[in-house]
mmCIF file of C-alpha atoms and ligand atoms in Angstrom:
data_model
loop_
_atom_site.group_PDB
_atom_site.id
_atom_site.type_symbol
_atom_site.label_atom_id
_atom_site.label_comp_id
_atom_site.label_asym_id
_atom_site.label_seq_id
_atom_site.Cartn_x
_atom_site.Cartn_y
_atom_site.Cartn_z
ATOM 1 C CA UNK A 291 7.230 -63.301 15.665
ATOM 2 C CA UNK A 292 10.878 -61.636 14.924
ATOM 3 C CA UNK A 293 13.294 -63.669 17.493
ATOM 4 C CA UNK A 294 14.066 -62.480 21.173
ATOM 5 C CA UNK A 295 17.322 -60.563 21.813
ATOM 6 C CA UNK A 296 19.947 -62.303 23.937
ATOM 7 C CA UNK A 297 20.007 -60.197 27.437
ATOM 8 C CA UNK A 298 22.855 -57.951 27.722
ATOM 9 C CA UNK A 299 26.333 -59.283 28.489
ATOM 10 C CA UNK A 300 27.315 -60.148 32.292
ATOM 11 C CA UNK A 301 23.347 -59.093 33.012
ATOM 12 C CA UNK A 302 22.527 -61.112 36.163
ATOM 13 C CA UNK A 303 19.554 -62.496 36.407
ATOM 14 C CA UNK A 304 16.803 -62.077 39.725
ATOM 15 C CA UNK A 305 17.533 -64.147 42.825
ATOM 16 C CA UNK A 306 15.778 -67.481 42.349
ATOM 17 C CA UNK A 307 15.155 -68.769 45.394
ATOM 18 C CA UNK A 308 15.024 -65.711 48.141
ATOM 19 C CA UNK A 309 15.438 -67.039 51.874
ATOM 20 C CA UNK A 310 12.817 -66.540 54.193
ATOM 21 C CA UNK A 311 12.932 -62.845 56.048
ATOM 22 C CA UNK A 312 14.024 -63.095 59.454
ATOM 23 C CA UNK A 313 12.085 -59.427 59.946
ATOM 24 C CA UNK A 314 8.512 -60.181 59.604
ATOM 25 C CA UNK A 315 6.597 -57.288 57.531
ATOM 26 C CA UNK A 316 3.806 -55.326 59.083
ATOM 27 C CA UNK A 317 0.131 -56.498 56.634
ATOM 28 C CA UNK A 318 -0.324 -54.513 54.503
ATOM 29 C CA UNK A 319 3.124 -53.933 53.224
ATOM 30 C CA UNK A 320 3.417 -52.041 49.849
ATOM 31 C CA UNK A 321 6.757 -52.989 47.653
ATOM 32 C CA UNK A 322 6.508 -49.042 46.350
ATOM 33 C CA UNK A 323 9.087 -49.986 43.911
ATOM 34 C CA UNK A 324 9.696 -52.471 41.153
ATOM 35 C CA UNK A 325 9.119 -53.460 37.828
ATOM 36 C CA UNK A 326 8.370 -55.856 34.947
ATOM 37 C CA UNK A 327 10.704 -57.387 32.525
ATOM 38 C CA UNK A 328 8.206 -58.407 29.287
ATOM 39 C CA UNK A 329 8.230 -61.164 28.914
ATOM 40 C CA UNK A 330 9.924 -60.308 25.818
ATOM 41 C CA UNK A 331 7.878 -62.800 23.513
ATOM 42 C CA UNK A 332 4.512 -61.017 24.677
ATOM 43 C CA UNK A 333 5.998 -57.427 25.739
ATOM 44 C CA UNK A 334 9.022 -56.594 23.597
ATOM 45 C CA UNK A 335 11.515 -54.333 24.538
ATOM 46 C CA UNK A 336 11.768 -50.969 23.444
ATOM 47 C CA UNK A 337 13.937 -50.323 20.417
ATOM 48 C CA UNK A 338 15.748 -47.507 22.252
ATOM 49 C CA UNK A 339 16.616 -49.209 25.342
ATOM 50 C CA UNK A 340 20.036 -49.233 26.521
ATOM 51 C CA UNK A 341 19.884 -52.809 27.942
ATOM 52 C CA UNK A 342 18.103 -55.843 27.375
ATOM 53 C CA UNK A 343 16.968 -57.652 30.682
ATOM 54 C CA UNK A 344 16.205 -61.115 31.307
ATOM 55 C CA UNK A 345 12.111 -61.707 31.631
ATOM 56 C CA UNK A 346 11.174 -60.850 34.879
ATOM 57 C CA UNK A 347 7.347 -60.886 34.162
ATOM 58 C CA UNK A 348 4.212 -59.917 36.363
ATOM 59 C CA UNK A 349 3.856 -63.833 37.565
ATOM 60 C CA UNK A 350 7.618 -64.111 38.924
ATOM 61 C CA UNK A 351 6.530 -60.347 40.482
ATOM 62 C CA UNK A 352 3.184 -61.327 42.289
ATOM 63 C CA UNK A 353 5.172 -65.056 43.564
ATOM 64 C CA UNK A 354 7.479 -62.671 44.901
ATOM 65 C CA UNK A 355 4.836 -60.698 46.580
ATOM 66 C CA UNK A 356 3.427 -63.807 48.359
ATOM 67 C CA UNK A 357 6.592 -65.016 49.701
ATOM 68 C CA UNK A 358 8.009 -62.118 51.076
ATOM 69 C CA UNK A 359 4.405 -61.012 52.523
ATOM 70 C CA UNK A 360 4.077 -58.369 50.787
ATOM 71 C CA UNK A 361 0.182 -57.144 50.151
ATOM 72 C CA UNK A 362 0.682 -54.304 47.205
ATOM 73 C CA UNK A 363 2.956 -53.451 44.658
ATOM 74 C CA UNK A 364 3.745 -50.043 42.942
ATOM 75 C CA UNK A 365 5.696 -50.983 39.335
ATOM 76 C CA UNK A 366 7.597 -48.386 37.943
ATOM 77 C CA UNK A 367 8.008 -48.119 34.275
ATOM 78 C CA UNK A 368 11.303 -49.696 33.476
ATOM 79 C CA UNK A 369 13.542 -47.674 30.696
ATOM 80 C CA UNK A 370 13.941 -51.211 28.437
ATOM 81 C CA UNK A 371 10.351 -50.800 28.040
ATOM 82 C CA UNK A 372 10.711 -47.059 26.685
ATOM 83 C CA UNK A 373 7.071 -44.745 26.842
ATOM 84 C CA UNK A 374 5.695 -48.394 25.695
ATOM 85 C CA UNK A 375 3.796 -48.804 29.309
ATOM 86 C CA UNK A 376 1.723 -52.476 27.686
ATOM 87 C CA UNK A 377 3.930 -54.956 30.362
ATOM 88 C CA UNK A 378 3.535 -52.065 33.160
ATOM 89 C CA UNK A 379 -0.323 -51.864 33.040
ATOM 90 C CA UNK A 380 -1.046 -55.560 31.793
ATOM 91 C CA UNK A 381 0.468 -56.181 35.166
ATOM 92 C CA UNK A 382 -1.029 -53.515 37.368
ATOM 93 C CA UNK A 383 -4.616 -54.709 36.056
ATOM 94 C CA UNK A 384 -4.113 -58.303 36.616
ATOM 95 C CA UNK A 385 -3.189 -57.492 40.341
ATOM 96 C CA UNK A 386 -7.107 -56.363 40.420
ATOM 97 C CA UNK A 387 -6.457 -53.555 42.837
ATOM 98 C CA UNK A 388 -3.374 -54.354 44.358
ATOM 99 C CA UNK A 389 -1.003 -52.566 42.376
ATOM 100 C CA UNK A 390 -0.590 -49.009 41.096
ATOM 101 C CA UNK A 391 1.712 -47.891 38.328
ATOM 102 C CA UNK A 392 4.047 -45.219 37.121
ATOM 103 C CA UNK A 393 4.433 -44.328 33.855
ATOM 104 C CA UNK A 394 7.041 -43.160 31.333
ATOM 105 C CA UNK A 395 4.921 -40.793 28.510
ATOM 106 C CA UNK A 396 6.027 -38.202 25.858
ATOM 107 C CA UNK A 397 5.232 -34.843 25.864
ATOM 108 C CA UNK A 398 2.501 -34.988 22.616
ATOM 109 C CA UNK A 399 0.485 -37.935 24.998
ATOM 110 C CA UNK A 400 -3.532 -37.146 25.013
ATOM 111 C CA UNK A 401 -5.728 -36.803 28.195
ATOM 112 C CA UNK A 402 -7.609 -39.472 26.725
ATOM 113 C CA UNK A 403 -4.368 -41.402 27.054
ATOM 114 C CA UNK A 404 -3.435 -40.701 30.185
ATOM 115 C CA UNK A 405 -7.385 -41.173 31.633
ATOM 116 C CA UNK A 406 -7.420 -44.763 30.272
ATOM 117 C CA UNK A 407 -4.153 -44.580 32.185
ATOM 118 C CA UNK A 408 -5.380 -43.787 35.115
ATOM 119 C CA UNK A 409 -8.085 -45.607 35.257
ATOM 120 C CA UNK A 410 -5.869 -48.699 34.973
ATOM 121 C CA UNK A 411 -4.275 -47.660 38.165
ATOM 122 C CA UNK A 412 -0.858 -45.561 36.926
ATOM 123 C CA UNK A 413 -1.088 -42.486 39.488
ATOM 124 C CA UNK A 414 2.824 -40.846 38.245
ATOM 125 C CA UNK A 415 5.233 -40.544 35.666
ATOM 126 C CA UNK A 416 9.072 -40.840 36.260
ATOM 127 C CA UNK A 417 11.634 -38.395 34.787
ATOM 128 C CA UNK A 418 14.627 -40.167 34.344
ATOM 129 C CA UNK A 419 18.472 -38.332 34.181
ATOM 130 C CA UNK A 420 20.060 -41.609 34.360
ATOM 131 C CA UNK A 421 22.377 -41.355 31.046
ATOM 132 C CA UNK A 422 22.972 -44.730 30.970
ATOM 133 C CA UNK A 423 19.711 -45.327 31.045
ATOM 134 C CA UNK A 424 17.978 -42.647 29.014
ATOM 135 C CA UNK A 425 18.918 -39.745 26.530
ATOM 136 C CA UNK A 426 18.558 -36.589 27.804
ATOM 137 C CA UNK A 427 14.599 -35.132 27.424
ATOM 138 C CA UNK A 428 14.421 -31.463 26.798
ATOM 139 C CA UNK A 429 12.917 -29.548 29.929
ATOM 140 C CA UNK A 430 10.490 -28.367 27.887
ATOM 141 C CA UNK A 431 8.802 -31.955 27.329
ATOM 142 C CA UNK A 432 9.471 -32.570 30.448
ATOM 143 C CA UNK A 433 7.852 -29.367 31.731
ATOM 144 C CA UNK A 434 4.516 -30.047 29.400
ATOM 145 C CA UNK A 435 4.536 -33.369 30.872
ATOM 146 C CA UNK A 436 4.192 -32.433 34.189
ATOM 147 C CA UNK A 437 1.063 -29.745 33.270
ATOM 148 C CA UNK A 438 -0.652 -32.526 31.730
ATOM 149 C CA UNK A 439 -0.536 -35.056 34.754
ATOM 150 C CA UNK A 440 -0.592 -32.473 37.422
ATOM 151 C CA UNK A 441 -4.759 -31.724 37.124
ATOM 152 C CA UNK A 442 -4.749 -36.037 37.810
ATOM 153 C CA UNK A 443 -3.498 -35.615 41.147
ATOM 154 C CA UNK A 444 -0.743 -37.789 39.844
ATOM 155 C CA UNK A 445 2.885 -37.325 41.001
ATOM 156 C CA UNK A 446 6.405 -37.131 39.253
ATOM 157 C CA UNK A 447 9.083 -40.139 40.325
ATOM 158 C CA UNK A 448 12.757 -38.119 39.739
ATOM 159 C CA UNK A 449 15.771 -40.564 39.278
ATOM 160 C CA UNK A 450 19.454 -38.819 38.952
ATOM 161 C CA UNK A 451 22.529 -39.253 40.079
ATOM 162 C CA UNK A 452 23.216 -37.136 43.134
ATOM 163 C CA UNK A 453 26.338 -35.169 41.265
ATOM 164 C CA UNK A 454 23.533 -34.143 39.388
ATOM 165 C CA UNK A 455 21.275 -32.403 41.439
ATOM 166 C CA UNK A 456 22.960 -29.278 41.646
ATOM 167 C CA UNK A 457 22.526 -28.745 38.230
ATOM 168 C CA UNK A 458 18.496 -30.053 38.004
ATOM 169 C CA UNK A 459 17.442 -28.784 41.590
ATOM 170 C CA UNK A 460 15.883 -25.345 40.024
ATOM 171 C CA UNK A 461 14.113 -27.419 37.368
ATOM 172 C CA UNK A 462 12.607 -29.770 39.831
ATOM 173 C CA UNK A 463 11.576 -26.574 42.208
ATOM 174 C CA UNK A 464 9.598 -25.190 39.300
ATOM 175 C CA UNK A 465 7.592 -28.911 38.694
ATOM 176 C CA UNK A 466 3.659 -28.906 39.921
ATOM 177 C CA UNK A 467 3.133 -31.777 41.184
ATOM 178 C CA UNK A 468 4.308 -33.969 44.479
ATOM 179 C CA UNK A 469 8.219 -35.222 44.207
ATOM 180 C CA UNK A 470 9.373 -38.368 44.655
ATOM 181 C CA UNK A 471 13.075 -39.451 44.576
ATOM 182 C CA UNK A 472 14.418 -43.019 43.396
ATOM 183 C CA UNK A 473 17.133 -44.434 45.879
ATOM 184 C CA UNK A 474 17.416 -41.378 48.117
ATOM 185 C CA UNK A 475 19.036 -39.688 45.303
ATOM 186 C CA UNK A 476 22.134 -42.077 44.541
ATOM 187 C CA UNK A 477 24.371 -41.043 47.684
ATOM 188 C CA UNK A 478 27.804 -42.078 46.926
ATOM 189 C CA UNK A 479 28.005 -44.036 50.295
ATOM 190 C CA UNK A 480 31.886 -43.457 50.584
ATOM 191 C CA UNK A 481 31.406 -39.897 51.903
ATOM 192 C CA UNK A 482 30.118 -38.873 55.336
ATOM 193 C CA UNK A 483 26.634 -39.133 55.975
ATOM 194 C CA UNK A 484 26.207 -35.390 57.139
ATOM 195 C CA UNK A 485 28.698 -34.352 54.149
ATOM 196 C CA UNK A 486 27.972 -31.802 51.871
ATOM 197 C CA UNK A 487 26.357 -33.971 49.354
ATOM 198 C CA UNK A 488 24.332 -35.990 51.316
ATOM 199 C CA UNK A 489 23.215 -32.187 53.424
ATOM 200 C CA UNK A 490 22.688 -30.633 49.836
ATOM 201 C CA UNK A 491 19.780 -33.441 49.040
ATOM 202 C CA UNK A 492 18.132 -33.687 52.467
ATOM 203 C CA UNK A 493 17.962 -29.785 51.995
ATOM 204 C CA UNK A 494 16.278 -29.975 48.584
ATOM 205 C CA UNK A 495 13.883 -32.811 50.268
ATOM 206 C CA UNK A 496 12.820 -30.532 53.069
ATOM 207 C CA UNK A 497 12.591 -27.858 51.029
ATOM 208 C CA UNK A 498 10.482 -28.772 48.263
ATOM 209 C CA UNK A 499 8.494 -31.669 50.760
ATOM 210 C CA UNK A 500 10.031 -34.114 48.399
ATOM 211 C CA UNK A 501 9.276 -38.460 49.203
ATOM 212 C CA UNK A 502 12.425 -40.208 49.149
ATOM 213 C CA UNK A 503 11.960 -44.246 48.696
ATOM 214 C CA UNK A 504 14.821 -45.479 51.310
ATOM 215 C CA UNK A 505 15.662 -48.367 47.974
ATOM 216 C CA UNK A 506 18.219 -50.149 46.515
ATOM 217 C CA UNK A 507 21.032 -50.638 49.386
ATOM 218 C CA UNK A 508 22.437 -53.099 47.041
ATOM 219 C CA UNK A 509 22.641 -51.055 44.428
ATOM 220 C CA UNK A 510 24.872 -47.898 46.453
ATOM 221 C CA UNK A 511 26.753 -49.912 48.549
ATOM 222 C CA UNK A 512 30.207 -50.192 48.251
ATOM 223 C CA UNK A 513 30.866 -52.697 51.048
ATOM 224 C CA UNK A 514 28.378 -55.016 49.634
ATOM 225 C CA UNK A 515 26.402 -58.233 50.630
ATOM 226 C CA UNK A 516 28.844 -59.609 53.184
ATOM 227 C CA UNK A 517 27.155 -60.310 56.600
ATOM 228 C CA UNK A 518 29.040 -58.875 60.043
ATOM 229 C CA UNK A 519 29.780 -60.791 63.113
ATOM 230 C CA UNK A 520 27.323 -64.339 61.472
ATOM 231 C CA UNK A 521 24.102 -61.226 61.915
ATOM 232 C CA UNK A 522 21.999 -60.872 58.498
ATOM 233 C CA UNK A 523 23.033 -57.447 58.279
ATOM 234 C CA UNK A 524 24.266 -56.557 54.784
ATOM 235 C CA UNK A 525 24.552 -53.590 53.023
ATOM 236 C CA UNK A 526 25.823 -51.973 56.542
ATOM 237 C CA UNK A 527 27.566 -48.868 54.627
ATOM 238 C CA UNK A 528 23.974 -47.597 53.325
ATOM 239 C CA UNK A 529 22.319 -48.075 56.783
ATOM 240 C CA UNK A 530 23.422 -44.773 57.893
ATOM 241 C CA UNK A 531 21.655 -42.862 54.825
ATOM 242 C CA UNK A 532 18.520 -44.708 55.007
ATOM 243 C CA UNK A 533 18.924 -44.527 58.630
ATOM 244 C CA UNK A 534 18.993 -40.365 58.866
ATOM 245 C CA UNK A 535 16.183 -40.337 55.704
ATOM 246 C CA UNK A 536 13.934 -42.348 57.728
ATOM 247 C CA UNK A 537 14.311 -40.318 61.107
ATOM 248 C CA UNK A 538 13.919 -36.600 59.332
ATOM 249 C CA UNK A 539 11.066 -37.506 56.912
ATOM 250 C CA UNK A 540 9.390 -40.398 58.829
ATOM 251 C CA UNK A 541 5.978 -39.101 57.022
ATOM 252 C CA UNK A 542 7.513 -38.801 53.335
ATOM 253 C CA UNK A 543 9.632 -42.273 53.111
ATOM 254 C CA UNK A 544 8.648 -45.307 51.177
ATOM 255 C CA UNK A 545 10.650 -48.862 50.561
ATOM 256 C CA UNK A 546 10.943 -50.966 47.926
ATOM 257 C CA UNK A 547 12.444 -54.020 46.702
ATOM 258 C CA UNK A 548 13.532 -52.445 43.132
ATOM 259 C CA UNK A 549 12.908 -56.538 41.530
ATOM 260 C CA UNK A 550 13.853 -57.829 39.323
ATOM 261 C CA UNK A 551 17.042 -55.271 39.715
ATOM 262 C CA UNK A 552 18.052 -54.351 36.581
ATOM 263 C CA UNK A 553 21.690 -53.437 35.683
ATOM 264 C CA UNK A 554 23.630 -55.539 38.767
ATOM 265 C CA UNK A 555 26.691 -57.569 37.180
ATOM 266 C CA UNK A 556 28.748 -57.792 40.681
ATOM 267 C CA UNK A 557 25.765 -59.415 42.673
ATOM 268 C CA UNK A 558 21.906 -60.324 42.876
ATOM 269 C CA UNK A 559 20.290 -59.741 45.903
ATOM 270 C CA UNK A 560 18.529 -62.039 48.117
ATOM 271 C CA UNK A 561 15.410 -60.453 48.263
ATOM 272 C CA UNK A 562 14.804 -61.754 51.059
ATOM 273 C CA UNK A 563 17.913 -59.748 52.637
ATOM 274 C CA UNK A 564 16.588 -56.774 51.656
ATOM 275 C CA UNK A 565 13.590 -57.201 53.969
ATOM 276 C CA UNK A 566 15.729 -57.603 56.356
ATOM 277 C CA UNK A 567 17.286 -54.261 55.790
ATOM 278 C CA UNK A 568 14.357 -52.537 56.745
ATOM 279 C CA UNK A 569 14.681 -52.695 60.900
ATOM 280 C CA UNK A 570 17.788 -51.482 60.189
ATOM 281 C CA UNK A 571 16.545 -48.115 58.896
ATOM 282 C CA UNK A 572 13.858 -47.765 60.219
ATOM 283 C CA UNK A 573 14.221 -49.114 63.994
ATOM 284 C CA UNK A 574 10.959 -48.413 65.720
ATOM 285 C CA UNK A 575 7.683 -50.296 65.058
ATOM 286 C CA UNK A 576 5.978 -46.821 64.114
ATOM 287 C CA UNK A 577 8.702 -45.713 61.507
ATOM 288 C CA UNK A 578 8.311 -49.287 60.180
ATOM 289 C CA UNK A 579 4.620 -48.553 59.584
ATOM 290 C CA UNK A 580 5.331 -45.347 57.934
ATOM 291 C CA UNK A 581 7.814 -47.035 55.765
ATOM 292 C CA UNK A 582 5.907 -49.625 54.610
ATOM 293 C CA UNK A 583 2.243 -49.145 55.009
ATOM 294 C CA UNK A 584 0.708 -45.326 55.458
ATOM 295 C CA UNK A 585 2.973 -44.003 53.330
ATOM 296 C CA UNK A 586 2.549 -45.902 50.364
ATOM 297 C CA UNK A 587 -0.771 -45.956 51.368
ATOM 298 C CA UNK A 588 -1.790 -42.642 51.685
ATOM 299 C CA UNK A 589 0.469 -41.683 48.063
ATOM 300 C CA UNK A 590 -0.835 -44.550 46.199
ATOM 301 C CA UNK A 591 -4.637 -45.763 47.852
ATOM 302 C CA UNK A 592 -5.263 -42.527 49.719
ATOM 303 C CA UNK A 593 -8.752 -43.722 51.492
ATOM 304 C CA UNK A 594 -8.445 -47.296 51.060
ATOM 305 C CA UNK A 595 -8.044 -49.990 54.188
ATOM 306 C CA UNK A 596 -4.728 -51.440 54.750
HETATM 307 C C1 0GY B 17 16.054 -49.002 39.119
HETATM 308 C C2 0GY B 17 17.395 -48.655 38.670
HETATM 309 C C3 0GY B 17 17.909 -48.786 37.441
HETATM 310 C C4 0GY B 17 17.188 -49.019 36.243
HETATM 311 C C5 0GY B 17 15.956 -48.623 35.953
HETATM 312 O O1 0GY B 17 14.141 -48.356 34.563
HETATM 313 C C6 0GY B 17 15.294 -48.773 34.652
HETATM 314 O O2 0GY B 17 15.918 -49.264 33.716
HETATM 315 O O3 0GY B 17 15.205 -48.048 36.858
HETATM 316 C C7 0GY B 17 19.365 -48.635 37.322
HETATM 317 O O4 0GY B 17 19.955 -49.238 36.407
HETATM 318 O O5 0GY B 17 19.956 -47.897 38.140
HETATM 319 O O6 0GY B 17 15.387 -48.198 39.750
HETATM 320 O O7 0GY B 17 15.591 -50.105 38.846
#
């Protein structure tokens, strides 16, 4: 066995101990987005990667689960893993059904490939644009991608940075499959919430009847952690985004915990917090079940009891 790689410099490392929610999650709760880190001594990392994570394995991930009261997971391939999807489906078959997976697969992948896929339980792929996370793919691969998963019934997880979409908007119109956009497409949180950026992506959303997971306040807030007046309300500059995502699509939202949050060096969340995030977003008791339950439900175990 070669030896690990140290983790990247400053990387910060999941929340240990995550306090108890004060906002009690509906059963049947699906975390629609999060991942797997290795472990590195059983999964290694992709040689391409751009960073190199702590472990954050499928055990930490299902403890996680149980304490926040979670009931189903959807991991998303994580870019220090490359199109090497072993850690991603190891974990979505030892949840025995309550889990589903995304994948990350080149163009020249077989159907026989992406059957044994499937039947594992992966039901998308995710085109990154991130470039600190990924080099750019040509459309092309991208495009042959997309024809091969489309006949699944599988759908295609976009993550960019919402300067970008301007430029990738047509590309994404001309995709075949069901959308679904990563961190309601990066808003930078400084600028009005009906600004033209912010306008721009809830247009493409309606447009194209894109999902939008209402994810990572932690990760686009500029504000921060910091609670207001002694409430547990952080992350109050991102509330407004999730806030309008959540009343226009109520049908085509979906939240997530994003664990075990790669690329954070100014803070780790409390996981816990983040569940408390949620009845700020999404305020009534039937946009909470939406969020959380037939949503990822009907993407992810279309037919299935809660
Ligand atoms: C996220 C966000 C990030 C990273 C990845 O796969 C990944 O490496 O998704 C990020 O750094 O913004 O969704 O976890």
């Amino acid at each position: 066995m070669s030896a690990l790689s140290p983790k990247t410099p400053g990387w910060l490392d999941w929340y240990q101990n995550p306090s108890e929610p004060t906002f009690r999650l509906p059963p049947g709760t699906v975390d629609a987005h999060c991942h797997v880190f290795g472990p590195q001594a059983e999964f290694p990392f992709a040689p391409e990667r751009k960073y190199t994570p702590c472990d954050g394995g499928k055990d930490e991930l299902f403890a996680l689960r149980d304490r926040l009261g979670v009931a189903r997971n959807v991991i998303v391939q994580a870019t220090c893993h490359g199109a090497d999807n072993t850690a991603m489906v190891d974990a979505v078959r030892a949840a025995d059904g309550r889990a589903r997976g995304i994948a990350t697969v080149r163009p020249d992948i077989s159907e026989s490939e992406l059957l044994d896929l499937d039947a594992a339980g992966v039901r998308g792929v995710r085109f990154n644009f991130v470039r600190r996370l990924v080099d750019a793919s040509p459309a092309d691969d991208l495009s042959t991608i997309a024809k091969k998963v489309a006949p699944l019934g599988w759908h295609i997880v976009l993550y960019f940075e919402s300067a970008d979409l301007p430029e990738l908007e047509g590309f994404f119109g001309s995709l075949p499959t069901t959308l679904v956009v990563d961190h309601m497409g990066r808003p930078d949180v400084t600028q009005p919430v009906d600004g033209p950026q912010f306008t721009r992506f809830l247009r493409f959303v309606e447009d194209n009847d894109v999902w939008v997971k209402v994810t990572c306040p932690e990760r686009l807030s500029v504000a921060g952690p910091a609670a207001l007046d002694g409430e547990q309300r952080a992350y109050t500059d991102v509330v407004p985004f999730g806030r309008r995502v959540v009343r226009e699509f109520p049908d085509r939202v979906l939240w997530g915990t994003d664990w075990p949050h790669p690329n954070l060096t100014d803070h780790m969340p409390d996981d816990g917090l983040l569940v408390d995030h949620v009845p700020h977003v999404a305020v009534t008791a039937e946009e909470q079940r939406k969020l959380l339950v037939d949503n990822p439900m009907s993407l992810y175990w279309p037919g299935e009891d809660r």
